[in-house]
Amino acid sequence: MTLNSAIDVRSKCKHFRILVIGRANAGKTTLLKKVCRSVEDPEIWSPSGKKIDASVVEGSDERGIHDIENQLIFKSNPQFVFHDSRGFESGSVGEVDNVKKFIAKRAASRELSKQLHAIWYCMPTDTNRPSLKADEDFFETDMKGHGKAFPVIVVFTKYDGLVIEAESQLVAEGRDEKEAEDEAPDRARAILATNFREPLERAKYSPSEHVVLADMDQESSDCKDLIEKTANALTDDALRLLFVSVQQNNIDLCIYCAIEYYAMKYVHVCSVHYA
């Protein structure tokens, strides 16, 4: 991609749009705050550009009412636009259909700025219900039928809770506390693979990537792995450039992606030249 085409992409679209899916208490808000490096909650904007009172939205959520079209934007990085499918965890036909309709509508748009660019599908691992009917339905449905190659990144959240659960299992099996603590990480990885990753990999429409996040309540934690895997999963050069360009809080990623991008281009040119 040339410099001129890169500038053209930014002139047509100044933000990167992500749909965030996940049941209640999946750690979605914490995740987005980390990505945007914000201590404040996002502002909520209607599709028409009107700012919405967050307390009104919270009240409507309690009654099971939520508009997926609303845009969540952080002041710390307004170039990210998030959509939240709250209520998806209920598994009701109506909620799942709302998500499908939203994706189809965004995929059908001819304007890059209105299209959906990626999906982050949050699944908490500190639960005895790894997969809900809604999760199974989502990954058995062709969400890319309109030809838009947006990636679906599964984000396994609250992994530290899974490690604690693994340690408890080991103690119940007769290990002493030290043995249980030492063996817990391996047991947690095995549980994650068997109960979470492998079922998704067997799904008809498996995710593009997966990321494991733990200790997100710690100040030192970050979402570097999620950001890098999202960038790598974007197969469209224009979208990848757009995603990297909105990383105003992640200079390291900008450098990493730039080096990787031009390295790949160099390999391609050399392979063509010497073929």
C-alpha atoms as one frame of an Amber mdcrd trajectory, in Angstrom:
protein
   0.000   0.000   0.000   1.388   3.384  -1.018   1.485   6.508   1.120  -1.202
   8.091  -1.060  -3.565   5.145  -0.597  -2.898   5.214   3.152  -3.865   8.887
   3.297  -6.946   8.088   1.209  -8.091   5.470   3.727  -7.746   7.905   6.634
  -9.636  10.590   4.729 -12.579   8.227   4.195 -12.621   6.729   7.678 -11.200
   8.315  10.823 -12.171   5.570  13.271 -12.074   1.795  13.701 -15.412   0.166
  14.541 -15.564  -2.905  16.818 -18.532  -4.943  18.008 -17.965  -6.306  21.521
 -19.984  -9.403  22.387 -20.143 -11.064  25.790 -22.392 -12.050  28.637 -22.816
  -9.909  31.759 -19.711  -9.668  33.960 -17.443 -10.881  31.166 -15.081  -7.969
  31.801 -15.958  -6.047  28.640 -15.838  -2.555  30.146 -12.525  -3.266  31.874
 -11.159  -4.591  28.597 -12.145  -1.486  26.635 -10.738   0.829  29.295  -7.416
  -0.997  29.082  -7.367  -0.796  25.289  -8.039   2.940  25.362  -5.986   3.491
  28.513  -8.836   5.220  30.245  -9.951   5.361  33.872 -13.281   6.859  32.859
 -16.313   5.101  31.411 -17.025   5.705  27.715 -19.421   8.330  26.466 -22.495
   6.930  24.729 -23.684   8.399  21.434 -26.779   7.599  19.411 -26.477   6.742
  15.690 -27.629  10.306  14.900 -24.770  11.796  16.934 -26.692  12.728  20.085
 -24.954  12.165  23.423 -26.931   9.838  25.689 -27.085  10.019  29.472 -25.259
   6.903  30.729 -27.599   6.581  33.724 -30.558   6.285  31.362 -28.807   3.490
  29.468 -27.938   1.669  32.705 -31.576   1.865  33.775 -32.766   0.510  30.436
 -30.254  -2.348  30.653 -31.821  -3.432  33.916 -35.132  -3.721  32.082 -33.504
  -5.731  29.300 -33.596  -2.896  26.766 -30.460  -2.010  24.843 -29.647  -0.464
  21.474 -26.672  -2.127  19.816 -26.491   0.812  17.395 -25.343   3.149  20.171
 -21.658   4.036  19.969 -19.286   3.824  22.944 -16.400   6.281  22.635 -13.597
   7.017  25.104 -12.219  10.536  25.356  -8.715   9.072  25.660  -8.975   7.572
  22.158 -12.062   8.717  20.197 -10.769   7.001  17.060 -12.112   3.721  18.425
 -15.889   3.232  18.116 -17.348   0.323  20.069 -20.767  -1.310  19.930 -21.907
  -3.452  22.862 -24.310  -6.376  22.424 -25.430  -6.446  26.058 -28.047  -9.074
  26.731 -26.571 -11.480  24.152 -25.821 -13.884  26.996 -29.531 -14.404  27.590
 -29.619 -16.698  24.585 -33.015 -15.436  23.525 -33.817 -15.638  19.841 -34.505
 -11.905  19.734 -31.102 -10.898  21.096 -29.183 -13.250  18.803 -31.186 -12.026
  15.819 -30.447  -8.400  16.746 -26.725  -9.132  16.621 -27.031 -10.911  13.272
 -29.066  -8.056  11.792 -26.569  -5.483  13.057 -23.643  -7.376  11.497 -25.501
  -7.861   8.208 -26.436  -4.172   8.047 -22.878  -3.020   8.668 -21.466  -5.561
   6.211 -23.835  -4.370   3.491 -22.733  -0.736   3.795 -20.549   0.603   0.993
 -19.043   3.255   3.247 -15.897   2.147   5.075 -16.699   4.442   7.996 -20.053
   2.714   8.590 -18.825  -0.833   8.181 -17.981  -3.133  11.057 -14.229  -3.742
  11.122 -13.766  -6.416  13.798 -15.569  -8.389  16.498 -14.210  -9.059  19.976
 -16.137 -11.976  21.465 -15.564 -12.045  25.241 -15.964 -15.354  27.066 -15.296
 -15.475  30.835 -13.377 -18.575  31.913 -14.202 -18.423  35.627 -17.512 -20.210
  35.069 -18.914 -23.725  35.013 -20.842 -22.842  31.850 -18.129 -22.387  29.199
 -20.567 -22.147  26.305 -24.154 -20.938  26.110 -26.683 -21.668  23.377 -26.141
 -18.141  22.059 -22.387 -18.772  21.730 -22.952 -22.014  19.835 -25.472 -20.354
  17.537 -23.107 -17.477  16.750 -20.215 -19.709  15.664 -22.480 -21.947  13.598
 -23.792 -18.970  11.590 -22.078 -17.438   8.565 -21.549 -13.843   9.702 -19.427
 -13.032   6.659 -21.978 -13.849   4.007 -21.769 -10.333   2.624 -18.121 -10.782
   1.722 -16.605  -8.460   4.322 -13.504 -10.082   5.803 -13.716  -8.734   9.346
 -12.051 -10.967  11.945 -13.701 -12.459  15.014 -11.295 -12.505  17.957 -12.354
 -14.580  20.964 -11.165 -12.999  24.194 -10.973 -15.431  27.102 -11.358 -13.156
  30.121 -10.952 -13.685  33.868  -8.339 -16.383  33.329  -6.936 -15.773  36.797
 -10.271 -17.039  38.106  -9.817 -20.256  36.123  -6.362 -20.751  37.649  -7.864
 -20.367  41.144 -10.572 -22.891  40.255  -7.915 -25.316  38.959  -6.011 -24.957
  42.217  -9.172 -25.719  44.196  -9.753 -28.853  42.122  -6.236 -30.077  42.817
  -6.622 -29.514  46.570  -9.917 -31.447  46.466  -8.054 -34.277  44.735  -5.574
 -34.508  47.607  -2.679 -32.229  46.630  -1.198 -30.107  49.371  -1.402 -26.323
  48.907   2.124 -25.977  47.463   1.608 -28.798  44.948  -1.766 -27.418  43.961
  -0.322 -23.937  43.426   2.491 -25.321  41.272   0.236 -27.539  39.159  -2.661
 -25.081  38.796  -1.343 -23.251  35.686  -1.032 -26.511  33.720  -4.464 -27.687
  34.874  -5.979 -24.316  33.901  -4.452 -24.527  30.406  -5.877 -28.025  29.998
  -9.351 -26.872  31.089  -9.175 -23.894  28.747  -8.263 -26.145  25.821 -10.878
 -28.826  26.518 -13.827 -26.710  27.617 -13.298 -23.500  25.654 -10.846 -23.554
  22.738 -11.477 -26.970  21.199 -15.293 -26.601  20.948 -14.785 -23.253  19.177
 -12.198 -24.724  16.809 -14.694 -27.456  15.867 -17.420 -24.909  15.134 -18.487
 -24.392  11.538 -17.287 -20.780  11.616 -14.414 -20.809  14.103 -12.862 -17.528
  15.296  -9.934 -15.927  13.495  -7.842 -15.727  16.660  -8.106 -16.146  20.406
  -6.511 -14.253  23.282  -6.244 -15.114  26.972  -6.438 -12.221  29.443  -5.815
 -12.376  33.189  -5.396  -9.946  36.082  -7.129  -7.154  34.189  -7.868  -5.423
  37.476  -4.141  -4.867  37.959  -2.787  -1.466  36.945   0.175  -3.058  35.163
  -1.955  -5.297  32.915  -2.547  -4.435  29.267  -4.167  -5.747  26.083  -1.066
  -5.832  23.899  -1.709  -9.414  22.796  -5.288  -8.609  21.802  -4.234  -5.575
  19.793  -1.446  -7.405  17.983  -3.596 -10.435  17.163  -6.385  -8.218  15.898
  -3.928  -6.423  13.631  -2.546  -9.726  12.346  -6.038 -11.113  11.739  -6.995
  -8.228   9.440  -6.496  -9.542   5.919  -7.435  -6.290   4.216  -4.435  -3.941
   3.953  -6.615  -0.838   4.205  -8.305  -2.016   7.404  -5.017  -3.101   8.914
  -3.521   0.297   8.202  -6.601   1.959   9.670  -6.390  -0.161  12.831  -2.719
   0.608  13.325  -3.246   4.305  12.679  -5.774   4.664  15.521  -3.291   3.247
  18.033  -2.366   6.650  19.386  -1.716   5.037  22.788   0.365   2.166  21.411
   3.459   3.379  19.608   5.143  -0.022  19.945   2.382  -1.649  17.902   2.661
   0.978  15.172   6.379   0.263  14.836   5.859  -3.523  15.018   3.145  -3.560
  12.338   5.024  -1.197  10.074   8.150  -3.381  10.175   6.127  -6.573   9.678
   4.087  -5.068   6.828   7.082  -3.889   4.841   8.983  -7.099   5.587   6.113
  -9.097   4.078   6.014  -6.799   1.051   9.765  -7.211   0.598   9.489 -11.027
   0.714   6.628 -10.919  -1.798   8.521  -8.679  -4.212  11.642 -10.848  -3.955
   9.670 -14.056  -4.519   8.057 -12.597  -7.636  11.360 -11.211  -8.915  13.296
 -14.459  -8.535  10.466 -16.816  -9.517
